PDB file of C-alpha atoms in Angstrom:
ATOM      1  CA  GLY Z   1     -60.388  14.491 -65.059  1.00  0.00           C
ATOM      2  CA  ARG Z   2     -63.719  14.737 -63.435  1.00  0.00           C
ATOM      3  CA  PHE Z   3     -65.765  18.129 -63.596  1.00  0.00           C
ATOM      4  CA  TYR Z   4     -68.754  19.435 -61.989  1.00  0.00           C
ATOM      5  CA  PHE Z   5     -70.908  21.445 -64.415  1.00  0.00           C
ATOM      6  CA  ASP Z   6     -73.198  23.927 -62.818  1.00  0.00           C
ATOM      7  CA  THR Z   7     -76.408  24.379 -64.894  1.00  0.00           C
ATOM      8  CA  ASP Z   8     -78.013  26.936 -62.537  1.00  0.00           C
ATOM      9  CA  GLY Z   9     -77.278  30.250 -64.131  1.00  0.00           C
ATOM     10  CA  GLN Z  10     -73.332  30.412 -64.124  1.00  0.00           C
ATOM     11  CA  GLU Z  11     -73.061  27.289 -66.398  1.00  0.00           C
ATOM     12  CA  LYS Z  12     -69.310  26.886 -65.642  1.00  0.00           C
ATOM     13  CA  ALA Z  13     -67.286  23.625 -65.235  1.00  0.00           C
ATOM     14  CA  THR Z  14     -65.214  23.191 -62.017  1.00  0.00           C
ATOM     15  CA  LEU Z  15     -62.486  20.540 -61.949  1.00  0.00           C
ATOM     16  CA  LEU Z  16     -63.149  18.145 -59.044  1.00  0.00           C
ATOM     17  CA  CYS Z  17     -60.234  15.942 -59.514  1.00  0.00           C
ATOM     18  CA  ASP Z  18     -57.545  14.855 -62.025  1.00  0.00           C
ATOM     19  CA  ARG Z  19     -57.201  11.212 -62.431  1.00  0.00           C
ATOM     20  CA  THR Z  20     -53.566  11.215 -63.476  1.00  0.00           C
ATOM     21  CA  PRO Z  21     -52.017  14.429 -62.140  1.00  0.00           C
ATOM     22  CA  TRP Z  22     -48.442  12.891 -62.686  1.00  0.00           C
ATOM     23  CA  LEU Z  23     -48.934  12.813 -66.406  1.00  0.00           C
ATOM     24  CA  LYS Z  24     -47.689  16.212 -67.719  1.00  0.00           C
ATOM     25  CA  GLU Z  25     -49.367  17.303 -70.894  1.00  0.00           C
ATOM     26  CA  GLU Z  26     -46.236  18.963 -72.067  1.00  0.00           C
ATOM     27  CA  GLN Z  27     -44.432  15.518 -71.998  1.00  0.00           C
ATOM     28  CA  MET Z  28     -47.072  13.795 -74.060  1.00  0.00           C
ATOM     29  CA  ALA Z  29     -46.253  12.865 -77.642  1.00  0.00           C
ATOM     30  CA  ASP Z  30     -48.662  13.884 -80.455  1.00  0.00           C
ATOM     31  CA  MET Z  31     -50.735  11.305 -82.076  1.00  0.00           C
ATOM     32  CA  LYS Z  32     -51.451  12.105 -85.699  1.00  0.00           C
ATOM     33  CA  PRO Z  33     -54.237  10.544 -87.732  1.00  0.00           C
ATOM     34  CA  ILE Z  34     -52.668   8.892 -91.079  1.00  0.00           C
ATOM     35  CA  VAL Z  35     -54.092   7.307 -94.188  1.00  0.00           C
ATOM     36  CA  TYR Z  36     -52.501   4.900 -96.730  1.00  0.00           C
ATOM     37  CA  THR Z  37     -53.847   2.599 -99.470  1.00  0.00           C
ATOM     38  CA  SER Z  38     -53.588  -1.186 -99.184  1.00  0.00           C
ATOM     39  CA  ARG Z  39     -52.167  -3.156-102.168  1.00  0.00           C
ATOM     40  CA  ASP Z  40     -55.548  -4.056-103.223  1.00  0.00           C
ATOM     41  CA  GLY Z  41     -56.955  -0.553-103.083  1.00  0.00           C
ATOM     42  CA  LEU Z  42     -58.590  -0.237 -99.683  1.00  0.00           C
ATOM     43  CA  THR Z  43     -58.189   3.077 -97.542  1.00  0.00           C
ATOM     44  CA  ILE Z  44     -56.498   2.233 -94.369  1.00  0.00           C
ATOM     45  CA  HIS Z  45     -56.736   4.645 -91.422  1.00  0.00           C
ATOM     46  CA  GLY Z  46     -54.384   4.647 -88.476  1.00  0.00           C
ATOM     47  CA  TYR Z  47     -52.494   6.745 -85.883  1.00  0.00           C
ATOM     48  CA  LEU Z  48     -48.886   7.582 -85.737  1.00  0.00           C
ATOM     49  CA  THR Z  49     -47.380   8.682 -82.444  1.00  0.00           C
ATOM     50  CA  LEU Z  50     -43.988  10.397 -82.877  1.00  0.00           C
ATOM     51  CA  PRO Z  51     -41.465  10.867 -80.058  1.00  0.00           C
ATOM     52  CA  LYS Z  52     -41.203  14.394 -78.727  1.00  0.00           C
ATOM     53  CA  GLY Z  53     -38.229  16.564 -79.832  1.00  0.00           C
ATOM     54  CA  ARG Z  54     -37.001  14.127 -82.516  1.00  0.00           C
ATOM     55  CA  GLU Z  55     -37.070  14.779 -86.231  1.00  0.00           C
ATOM     56  CA  ALA Z  56     -39.577  12.378 -87.821  1.00  0.00           C
ATOM     57  CA  LYS Z  57     -36.967  10.780 -89.967  1.00  0.00           C
ATOM     58  CA  ASN Z  58     -35.277   7.381 -89.864  1.00  0.00           C
ATOM     59  CA  LEU Z  59     -36.736   6.515 -86.430  1.00  0.00           C
ATOM     60  CA  PRO Z  60     -36.944   3.144 -84.718  1.00  0.00           C
ATOM     61  CA  VAL Z  61     -40.619   2.250 -84.870  1.00  0.00           C
ATOM     62  CA  VAL Z  62     -42.957  -0.057 -83.042  1.00  0.00           C
ATOM     63  CA  ILE Z  63     -45.858  -1.355 -85.209  1.00  0.00           C
ATOM     64  CA  ASN Z  64     -48.763  -1.926 -82.808  1.00  0.00           C
ATOM     65  CA  PRO Z  65     -51.700  -3.830 -84.369  1.00  0.00           C
ATOM     66  CA  HIS Z  66     -54.758  -3.907 -82.171  1.00  0.00           C
ATOM     67  CA  GLY Z  67     -56.535  -6.878 -80.545  1.00  0.00           C
ATOM     68  CA  GLY Z  68     -60.001  -7.917 -81.346  1.00  0.00           C
ATOM     69  CA  PRO Z  69     -59.561  -8.177 -84.320  1.00  0.00           C
ATOM     70  CA  TRP Z  70     -63.108  -6.848 -84.797  1.00  0.00           C
ATOM     71  CA  ALA Z  71     -62.371  -3.626 -82.842  1.00  0.00           C
ATOM     72  CA  ARG Z  72     -60.405  -0.517 -83.653  1.00  0.00           C
ATOM     73  CA  ASP Z  73     -57.841   1.988 -82.355  1.00  0.00           C
ATOM     74  CA  GLY Z  74     -59.065   5.445 -81.915  1.00  0.00           C
ATOM     75  CA  TRP Z  75     -57.381   8.945 -81.471  1.00  0.00           C
ATOM     76  CA  GLY Z  76     -56.703   9.852 -77.888  1.00  0.00           C
ATOM     77  CA  PHE Z  77     -54.461   8.996 -74.953  1.00  0.00           C
ATOM     78  CA  ASN Z  78     -52.893   5.584 -75.184  1.00  0.00           C
ATOM     79  CA  ASN Z  79     -50.614   4.618 -72.382  1.00  0.00           C
ATOM     80  CA  GLU Z  80     -48.757   2.176 -74.451  1.00  0.00           C
ATOM     81  CA  ALA Z  81     -48.028   4.493 -77.291  1.00  0.00           C
ATOM     82  CA  GLN Z  82     -46.968   7.291 -74.829  1.00  0.00           C
ATOM     83  CA  PHE Z  83     -44.592   4.905 -72.965  1.00  0.00           C
ATOM     84  CA  LEU Z  84     -43.001   3.811 -76.163  1.00  0.00           C
ATOM     85  CA  ALA Z  85     -42.797   7.358 -77.717  1.00  0.00           C
ATOM     86  CA  ASN Z  86     -41.277   8.391 -74.367  1.00  0.00           C
ATOM     87  CA  ARG Z  87     -38.547   6.043 -74.938  1.00  0.00           C
ATOM     88  CA  GLY Z  88     -37.831   7.392 -78.428  1.00  0.00           C
ATOM     89  CA  TYR Z  89     -39.909   5.097 -80.619  1.00  0.00           C
ATOM     90  CA  ALA Z  90     -42.458   6.111 -83.234  1.00  0.00           C
ATOM     91  CA  VAL Z  91     -45.607   3.910 -82.870  1.00  0.00           C
ATOM     92  CA  LEU Z  92     -47.897   3.053 -85.977  1.00  0.00           C
ATOM     93  CA  GLN Z  93     -51.383   1.733 -85.004  1.00  0.00           C
ATOM     94  CA  MET Z  94     -53.488   0.844 -88.098  1.00  0.00           C
ATOM     95  CA  ASN Z  95     -57.134  -0.149 -88.449  1.00  0.00           C
ATOM     96  CA  PHE Z  96     -56.467  -3.038 -90.849  1.00  0.00           C
ATOM     97  CA  ARG Z  97     -59.577  -4.626 -92.737  1.00  0.00           C
ATOM     98  CA  GLY Z  98     -62.056  -5.928 -90.313  1.00  0.00           C
ATOM     99  CA  SER Z  99     -61.631  -3.077 -87.876  1.00  0.00           C
ATOM    100  CA  THR Z 100     -65.017  -1.644 -86.819  1.00  0.00           C
ATOM    101  CA  GLY Z 101     -66.256   1.748 -87.471  1.00  0.00           C
ATOM    102  CA  TYR Z 102     -65.663   1.584 -91.282  1.00  0.00           C
ATOM    103  CA  GLY Z 103     -68.878   0.067 -92.468  1.00  0.00           C
ATOM    104  CA  ARG Z 104     -70.048  -3.603 -92.909  1.00  0.00           C
ATOM    105  CA  LYS Z 105     -68.199  -4.257 -96.038  1.00  0.00           C
ATOM    106  CA  PHE Z 106     -64.699  -3.237 -94.652  1.00  0.00           C
ATOM    107  CA  TRP Z 107     -65.546  -5.551 -91.708  1.00  0.00           C
ATOM    108  CA  GLU Z 108     -66.634  -8.505 -93.911  1.00  0.00           C
ATOM    109  CA  THR Z 109     -63.478  -8.253 -96.024  1.00  0.00           C
ATOM    110  CA  SER Z 110     -61.474  -9.755 -93.099  1.00  0.00           C
ATOM    111  CA  PHE Z 111     -63.507 -13.016 -93.039  1.00  0.00           C
ATOM    112  CA  LYS Z 112     -61.122 -15.951 -93.125  1.00  0.00           C
ATOM    113  CA  GLN Z 113     -58.265 -13.557 -93.809  1.00  0.00           C
ATOM    114  CA  TRP Z 114     -56.243 -14.024 -90.636  1.00  0.00           C
ATOM    115  CA  GLY Z 115     -52.640 -13.906 -91.745  1.00  0.00           C
ATOM    116  CA  LYS Z 116     -53.708 -13.118 -95.324  1.00  0.00           C
ATOM    117  CA  THR Z 117     -55.103  -9.603 -96.407  1.00  0.00           C
ATOM    118  CA  MET Z 118     -55.532  -8.589 -92.812  1.00  0.00           C
ATOM    119  CA  GLN Z 119     -51.742  -9.063 -92.504  1.00  0.00           C
ATOM    120  CA  ASP Z 120     -51.020  -7.424 -95.782  1.00  0.00           C
ATOM    121  CA  ASP Z 121     -52.590  -4.230 -94.458  1.00  0.00           C
ATOM    122  CA  ILE Z 122     -50.218  -4.205 -91.585  1.00  0.00           C
ATOM    123  CA  THR Z 123     -47.223  -4.974 -93.957  1.00  0.00           C
ATOM    124  CA  ASP Z 124     -48.403  -2.109 -96.275  1.00  0.00           C
ATOM    125  CA  GLY Z 125     -48.513   0.208 -93.329  1.00  0.00           C
ATOM    126  CA  VAL Z 126     -44.765  -0.590 -92.505  1.00  0.00           C
ATOM    127  CA  GLN Z 127     -43.758  -0.089 -96.158  1.00  0.00           C
ATOM    128  CA  TRP Z 128     -45.658   3.183 -96.281  1.00  0.00           C
ATOM    129  CA  LEU Z 129     -43.939   4.416 -93.232  1.00  0.00           C
ATOM    130  CA  VAL Z 130     -40.455   3.387 -94.666  1.00  0.00           C
ATOM    131  CA  LYS Z 131     -41.398   5.101 -97.935  1.00  0.00           C
ATOM    132  CA  GLN Z 132     -42.339   8.297 -95.916  1.00  0.00           C
ATOM    133  CA  GLY Z 133     -38.787   8.289 -94.485  1.00  0.00           C
ATOM    134  CA  VAL Z 134     -40.153   8.178 -90.893  1.00  0.00           C
ATOM    135  CA  ALA Z 135     -39.013   4.512 -90.233  1.00  0.00           C
ATOM    136  CA  ASP Z 136     -35.597   3.215 -90.314  1.00  0.00           C
ATOM    137  CA  PRO Z 137     -36.153  -0.039 -92.176  1.00  0.00           C
ATOM    138  CA  LYS Z 138     -33.592  -1.862 -90.121  1.00  0.00           C
ATOM    139  CA  ARG Z 139     -35.170  -0.911 -86.812  1.00  0.00           C
ATOM    140  CA  VAL Z 140     -38.871  -1.888 -87.152  1.00  0.00           C
ATOM    141  CA  ALA Z 141     -40.443  -4.117 -84.283  1.00  0.00           C
ATOM    142  CA  ILE Z 142     -43.869  -5.475 -84.081  1.00  0.00           C
ATOM    143  CA  TYR Z 143     -45.736  -5.693 -80.778  1.00  0.00           C
ATOM    144  CA  GLY Z 144     -49.478  -6.574 -80.074  1.00  0.00           C
ATOM    145  CA  GLY Z 145     -51.823  -8.318 -77.591  1.00  0.00           C
ATOM    146  CA  SER Z 146     -54.362 -10.976 -78.350  1.00  0.00           C
ATOM    147  CA  TYR Z 147     -55.101 -10.731 -82.119  1.00  0.00           C
ATOM    148  CA  GLY Z 148     -52.323  -8.280 -82.096  1.00  0.00           C
ATOM    149  CA  GLY Z 149     -50.103 -10.917 -80.725  1.00  0.00           C
ATOM    150  CA  TYR Z 150     -51.188 -13.342 -83.421  1.00  0.00           C
ATOM    151  CA  ALA Z 151     -50.392 -10.404 -85.955  1.00  0.00           C
ATOM    152  CA  THR Z 152     -47.047 -10.178 -84.440  1.00  0.00           C
ATOM    153  CA  LEU Z 153     -46.286 -13.739 -84.890  1.00  0.00           C
ATOM    154  CA  ALA Z 154     -47.772 -13.707 -88.379  1.00  0.00           C
ATOM    155  CA  GLY Z 155     -45.690 -10.723 -89.165  1.00  0.00           C
ATOM    156  CA  ILE Z 156     -42.419 -12.181 -88.144  1.00  0.00           C
ATOM    157  CA  THR Z 157     -43.267 -15.612 -89.639  1.00  0.00           C
ATOM    158  CA  PHE Z 158     -44.731 -14.498 -93.117  1.00  0.00           C
ATOM    159  CA  THR Z 159     -42.649 -11.342 -93.626  1.00  0.00           C
ATOM    160  CA  PRO Z 160     -39.432 -12.263 -91.782  1.00  0.00           C
ATOM    161  CA  GLU Z 161     -37.414  -9.587 -93.778  1.00  0.00           C
ATOM    162  CA  LEU Z 162     -39.665  -6.704 -92.374  1.00  0.00           C
ATOM    163  CA  TYR Z 163     -38.958  -6.940 -88.621  1.00  0.00           C
ATOM    164  CA  ALA Z 164     -35.942  -6.664 -86.327  1.00  0.00           C
ATOM    165  CA  CYS Z 165     -37.833  -8.260 -83.367  1.00  0.00           C
ATOM    166  CA  GLY Z 166     -41.360  -8.980 -82.128  1.00  0.00           C
ATOM    167  CA  VAL Z 167     -43.221  -8.970 -78.950  1.00  0.00           C
ATOM    168  CA  ASP Z 168     -46.199 -11.291 -78.684  1.00  0.00           C
ATOM    169  CA  TYR Z 169     -48.515 -10.578 -75.677  1.00  0.00           C
ATOM    170  CA  VAL Z 170     -51.123 -13.273 -75.172  1.00  0.00           C
ATOM    171  CA  GLY Z 171     -51.258 -13.988 -78.800  1.00  0.00           C
ATOM    172  CA  VAL Z 172     -52.719 -17.009 -80.895  1.00  0.00           C
ATOM    173  CA  SER Z 173     -50.079 -19.207 -82.656  1.00  0.00           C
ATOM    174  CA  ASN Z 174     -52.229 -22.060 -83.985  1.00  0.00           C
ATOM    175  CA  LEU Z 175     -55.642 -21.535 -85.291  1.00  0.00           C
ATOM    176  CA  PHE Z 176     -56.712 -25.189 -84.796  1.00  0.00           C
ATOM    177  CA  THR Z 177     -55.792 -25.333 -81.085  1.00  0.00           C
ATOM    178  CA  PHE Z 178     -57.194 -21.739 -80.683  1.00  0.00           C
ATOM    179  CA  MET Z 179     -60.578 -23.027 -82.117  1.00  0.00           C
ATOM    180  CA  ASN Z 180     -60.486 -26.111 -80.053  1.00  0.00           C
ATOM    181  CA  THR Z 181     -60.079 -24.270 -76.779  1.00  0.00           C
ATOM    182  CA  ILE Z 182     -62.824 -21.825 -77.325  1.00  0.00           C
ATOM    183  CA  PRO Z 183     -64.047 -21.087 -73.672  1.00  0.00           C
ATOM    184  CA  PRO Z 184     -67.553 -22.242 -72.661  1.00  0.00           C
ATOM    185  CA  TYR Z 185     -68.794 -18.609 -72.458  1.00  0.00           C
ATOM    186  CA  TRP Z 186     -68.017 -18.231 -76.241  1.00  0.00           C
ATOM    187  CA  GLU Z 187     -69.853 -21.411 -77.178  1.00  0.00           C
ATOM    188  CA  PRO Z 188     -72.819 -19.534 -78.673  1.00  0.00           C
ATOM    189  CA  GLY Z 189     -70.367 -17.598 -81.020  1.00  0.00           C
ATOM    190  CA  ARG Z 190     -68.567 -20.818 -82.265  1.00  0.00           C
ATOM    191  CA  LYS Z 191     -70.460 -20.862 -85.575  1.00  0.00           C
ATOM    192  CA  MET Z 192     -69.711 -17.161 -85.964  1.00  0.00           C
ATOM    193  CA  PHE Z 193     -66.025 -17.997 -85.367  1.00  0.00           C
ATOM    194  CA  TYR Z 194     -66.195 -20.626 -88.073  1.00  0.00           C
ATOM    195  CA  GLU Z 195     -67.524 -18.058 -90.572  1.00  0.00           C
ATOM    196  CA  MET Z 196     -65.190 -15.395 -89.604  1.00  0.00           C
ATOM    197  CA  VAL Z 197     -61.968 -17.304 -89.099  1.00  0.00           C
ATOM    198  CA  GLY Z 198     -62.462 -20.754 -90.474  1.00  0.00           C
ATOM    199  CA  ASP Z 199     -64.089 -24.056 -89.666  1.00  0.00           C
ATOM    200  CA  PRO Z 200     -61.358 -26.731 -88.675  1.00  0.00           C
ATOM    201  CA  ALA Z 201     -63.544 -29.544 -89.968  1.00  0.00           C
ATOM    202  CA  ALA Z 202     -63.909 -28.117 -93.411  1.00  0.00           C
ATOM    203  CA  ASP Z 203     -61.199 -29.201 -95.818  1.00  0.00           C
ATOM    204  CA  LYS Z 204     -60.833 -25.932 -97.670  1.00  0.00           C
ATOM    205  CA  ASP Z 205     -60.778 -23.965 -94.295  1.00  0.00           C
ATOM    206  CA  SER Z 206     -58.346 -26.341 -92.779  1.00  0.00           C
ATOM    207  CA  VAL Z 207     -55.877 -25.798 -95.577  1.00  0.00           C
ATOM    208  CA  LEU Z 208     -56.246 -22.066 -95.174  1.00  0.00           C
ATOM    209  CA  MET Z 209     -55.912 -22.328 -91.270  1.00  0.00           C
ATOM    210  CA  ALA Z 210     -52.733 -24.432 -91.540  1.00  0.00           C
ATOM    211  CA  SER Z 211     -51.195 -21.744 -93.987  1.00  0.00           C
ATOM    212  CA  ALA Z 212     -52.157 -19.033 -91.539  1.00  0.00           C
ATOM    213  CA  SER Z 213     -50.904 -20.702 -88.318  1.00  0.00           C
ATOM    214  CA  PRO Z 214     -47.466 -19.207 -87.498  1.00  0.00           C
ATOM    215  CA  VAL Z 215     -46.503 -22.199 -85.254  1.00  0.00           C
ATOM    216  CA  MET Z 216     -46.536 -24.533 -88.335  1.00  0.00           C
ATOM    217  CA  HIS Z 217     -44.075 -22.080 -90.083  1.00  0.00           C
ATOM    218  CA  ALA Z 218     -41.795 -21.376 -87.240  1.00  0.00           C
ATOM    219  CA  ASP Z 219     -38.906 -22.425 -89.415  1.00  0.00           C
ATOM    220  CA  LYS Z 220     -39.173 -18.916 -91.133  1.00  0.00           C
ATOM    221  CA  ILE Z 221     -38.715 -16.850 -87.999  1.00  0.00           C
ATOM    222  CA  VAL Z 222     -35.238 -15.460 -87.772  1.00  0.00           C
ATOM    223  CA  CYS Z 223     -35.586 -12.485 -85.504  1.00  0.00           C
ATOM    224  CA  PRO Z 224     -35.480 -12.248 -81.652  1.00  0.00           C
ATOM    225  CA  LEU Z 225     -39.002 -12.793 -79.974  1.00  0.00           C
ATOM    226  CA  PHE Z 226     -40.254 -12.008 -76.524  1.00  0.00           C
ATOM    227  CA  ILE Z 227     -43.636 -13.712 -75.515  1.00  0.00           C
ATOM    228  CA  ALA Z 228     -45.641 -12.910 -72.428  1.00  0.00           C
ATOM    229  CA  GLN Z 229     -48.608 -15.005 -71.339  1.00  0.00           C
ATOM    230  CA  GLY Z 230     -51.022 -15.492 -68.418  1.00  0.00           C
ATOM    231  CA  ARG Z 231     -51.170 -19.167 -67.313  1.00  0.00           C
ATOM    232  CA  ASN Z 232     -54.916 -19.071 -66.608  1.00  0.00           C
ATOM    233  CA  ASP Z 233     -55.968 -17.375 -69.919  1.00  0.00           C
ATOM    234  CA  PRO Z 234     -59.533 -18.677 -70.812  1.00  0.00           C
ATOM    235  CA  ARG Z 235     -59.393 -17.039 -74.343  1.00  0.00           C
ATOM    236  CA  VAL Z 236     -55.859 -17.636 -75.573  1.00  0.00           C
ATOM    237  CA  ASN Z 237     -54.662 -20.787 -73.853  1.00  0.00           C
ATOM    238  CA  VAL Z 238     -51.228 -20.940 -72.407  1.00  0.00           C
ATOM    239  CA  ASP Z 239     -50.612 -23.746 -74.940  1.00  0.00           C
ATOM    240  CA  GLU Z 240     -50.661 -21.100 -77.650  1.00  0.00           C
ATOM    241  CA  SER Z 241     -47.428 -19.614 -76.376  1.00  0.00           C
ATOM    242  CA  ASP Z 242     -45.900 -22.841 -75.084  1.00  0.00           C
ATOM    243  CA  GLN Z 243     -46.171 -24.435 -78.728  1.00  0.00           C
ATOM    244  CA  MET Z 244     -44.408 -21.464 -80.194  1.00  0.00           C
ATOM    245  CA  VAL Z 245     -41.593 -21.466 -77.683  1.00  0.00           C
ATOM    246  CA  LYS Z 246     -41.061 -25.145 -78.085  1.00  0.00           C
ATOM    247  CA  ALA Z 247     -41.072 -24.870 -81.943  1.00  0.00           C
ATOM    248  CA  LEU Z 248     -38.536 -22.242 -81.820  1.00  0.00           C
ATOM    249  CA  GLU Z 249     -36.238 -23.696 -79.106  1.00  0.00           C
ATOM    250  CA  ALA Z 250     -36.309 -27.023 -81.131  1.00  0.00           C
ATOM    251  CA  ARG Z 251     -34.498 -24.867 -83.832  1.00  0.00           C
ATOM    252  CA  GLY Z 252     -32.133 -23.283 -81.384  1.00  0.00           C
ATOM    253  CA  VAL Z 253     -33.848 -19.924 -81.706  1.00  0.00           C
ATOM    254  CA  LYS Z 254     -33.825 -18.083 -78.262  1.00  0.00           C
ATOM    255  CA  VAL Z 255     -37.264 -16.930 -77.111  1.00  0.00           C
ATOM    256  CA  GLU Z 256     -37.594 -14.711 -74.055  1.00  0.00           C
ATOM    257  CA  TYR Z 257     -40.745 -16.154 -72.331  1.00  0.00           C
ATOM    258  CA  MET Z 258     -42.665 -14.601 -69.435  1.00  0.00           C
ATOM    259  CA  VAL Z 259     -45.494 -16.588 -67.986  1.00  0.00           C
ATOM    260  CA  LYS Z 260     -47.515 -15.150 -64.976  1.00  0.00           C
ATOM    261  CA  ASP Z 261     -49.345 -17.697 -63.002  1.00  0.00           C
ATOM    262  CA  ASN Z 262     -51.879 -15.346 -61.462  1.00  0.00           C
ATOM    263  CA  GLU Z 263     -52.965 -13.860 -64.711  1.00  0.00           C
ATOM    264  CA  GLY Z 264     -55.725 -14.525 -67.479  1.00  0.00           C
ATOM    265  CA  HIS Z 265     -56.051 -12.737 -70.751  1.00  0.00           C
ATOM    266  CA  GLY Z 266     -53.726  -9.887 -70.316  1.00  0.00           C
ATOM    267  CA  PHE Z 267     -51.940  -8.724 -67.195  1.00  0.00           C
ATOM    268  CA  HIS Z 268     -53.989  -6.987 -64.461  1.00  0.00           C
ATOM    269  CA  ASN Z 269     -51.800  -7.114 -61.484  1.00  0.00           C
ATOM    270  CA  GLU Z 270     -49.668  -4.009 -61.232  1.00  0.00           C
ATOM    271  CA  GLU Z 271     -46.479  -5.751 -60.428  1.00  0.00           C
ATOM    272  CA  ASN Z 272     -46.862  -8.052 -63.443  1.00  0.00           C
ATOM    273  CA  ARG Z 273     -47.578  -4.955 -65.668  1.00  0.00           C
ATOM    274  CA  PHE Z 274     -44.358  -3.401 -64.424  1.00  0.00           C
ATOM    275  CA  ASP Z 275     -42.412  -6.589 -65.020  1.00  0.00           C
ATOM    276  CA  PHE Z 276     -43.701  -6.871 -68.620  1.00  0.00           C
ATOM    277  CA  TYR Z 277     -43.177  -3.296 -69.686  1.00  0.00           C
ATOM    278  CA  GLY Z 278     -39.846  -3.231 -67.908  1.00  0.00           C
ATOM    279  CA  ALA Z 279     -38.856  -6.438 -69.920  1.00  0.00           C
ATOM    280  CA  MET Z 280     -40.344  -5.051 -73.170  1.00  0.00           C
ATOM    281  CA  GLU Z 281     -38.331  -1.842 -72.752  1.00  0.00           C
ATOM    282  CA  LYS Z 282     -34.989  -3.783 -72.351  1.00  0.00           C
ATOM    283  CA  PHE Z 283     -35.811  -6.092 -75.207  1.00  0.00           C
ATOM    284  CA  LEU Z 284     -36.652  -3.285 -77.660  1.00  0.00           C
ATOM    285  CA  ASP Z 285     -33.563  -1.277 -76.595  1.00  0.00           C
ATOM    286  CA  GLN Z 286     -31.392  -4.398 -77.243  1.00  0.00           C
ATOM    287  CA  HIS Z 287     -32.878  -5.020 -80.683  1.00  0.00           C
ATOM    288  CA  ILE Z 288     -33.903  -1.621 -82.265  1.00  0.00           C
ATOM    289  CA  GLY Z 289     -32.423   0.606 -79.663  1.00  0.00           C
ATOM    290  CA  SER Z 290     -33.556   4.190 -79.956  1.00  0.00           C
ATOM    291  CA  GLY Z 291     -30.413   5.869 -79.019  1.00  0.00           C
ATOM    292  CA  TYR Z 292     -32.537   7.939 -76.930  1.00  0.00           C
ATOM    293  CA  LYS Z 293     -32.097   8.606 -73.124  1.00  0.00           C
ATOM    294  CA  GLY Z 294     -29.035   6.412 -72.952  1.00  0.00           C
ATOM    295  CA  GLY Z 295     -30.539   3.600 -74.971  1.00  0.00           C
ATOM    296  CA  ALA Z 296     -28.026   1.823 -77.298  1.00  0.00           C
ATOM    297  CA  SER Z 297     -28.430   2.298 -80.947  1.00  0.00           C
ATOM    298  CA  ALA Z 298     -28.776  -0.792 -83.301  1.00  0.00           C
ATOM    299  CA  SER Z 299     -25.132  -0.458 -84.436  1.00  0.00           C
ATOM    300  CA  ASP Z 300     -23.912  -0.118 -80.849  1.00  0.00           C
ATOM    301  CA  SER Z 301     -25.811  -3.201 -79.742  1.00  0.00           C
ATOM    302  CA  ALA Z 302     -24.233  -5.051 -82.818  1.00  0.00           C
ATOM    303  CA  ALA Z 303     -20.800  -3.938 -81.716  1.00  0.00           C
ATOM    304  CA  VAL Z 304     -21.491  -4.978 -78.167  1.00  0.00           C
ATOM    305  CA  LYS Z 305     -22.596  -8.531 -79.304  1.00  0.00           C
ATOM    306  CA  LYS Z 306     -19.414  -8.801 -81.368  1.00  0.00           C
ATOM    307  CA  ALA Z 307     -17.230  -7.772 -78.370  1.00  0.00           C
ATOM    308  CA  ALA Z 308     -18.981 -10.222 -76.154  1.00  0.00           C
TER     309      ALA Z 308
END
């Protein structure tokens, strides 16, 4: 909302306008700060959004790693977390190593660790949530955009037993092609990228980058995948998604693929956002169904598949 604050004598705030009057506070889910320890002893902070009116036990969960990756999630209103919680899912967001706001050392521990210790922090968060009894281990999905899309692909590739399905939104699949298509406006940062992700021309780094590129290990993916991509994305080229779809289809693995011709890095046109979230809602309901508001439960959808 927007307030007018009167500093002359009365010192009171008057509400001028509410930006989203249709969002009812009583319908919003609580976002709780959480902490867990990574396998190598780092303290990882995060946020858990729980669906309203449901016991925090054995819930279907959407793991939602942030983009960046040198950014962070914060506490506060998050439209995606609220949307998913409204549909009956718990949402876990974690500030894995490399996230900003936790000091230089924590940031630097992420260098050249895409798909490695950065991914372990996400995996450790899933296992922590299962141990807490909050997550139904058979109904855990992973969803993210940009670096979060990469983390989604890495999650379903390198820890296939963990996730029932994945949603990759404008994510990187191949660290080599990603580096080769760095847009001109990022050119000054190329050397930084080589330091922080890896230099494709350096032997040691190229071995690391190949081992961390999900598209090169697509044979490990066993769960359903939904990919959304903008055709004009300057940062994560459409080829990143195309390669992944081709690699999986070559194995007979069905991928739901949404490409929007009039989008760049992330969907900005409202009709495309409606399309994407509508498709994601259906996809999640089919694979980890929350059993909430008429959604099919996981066992129901298995029975439906058998019947079909």
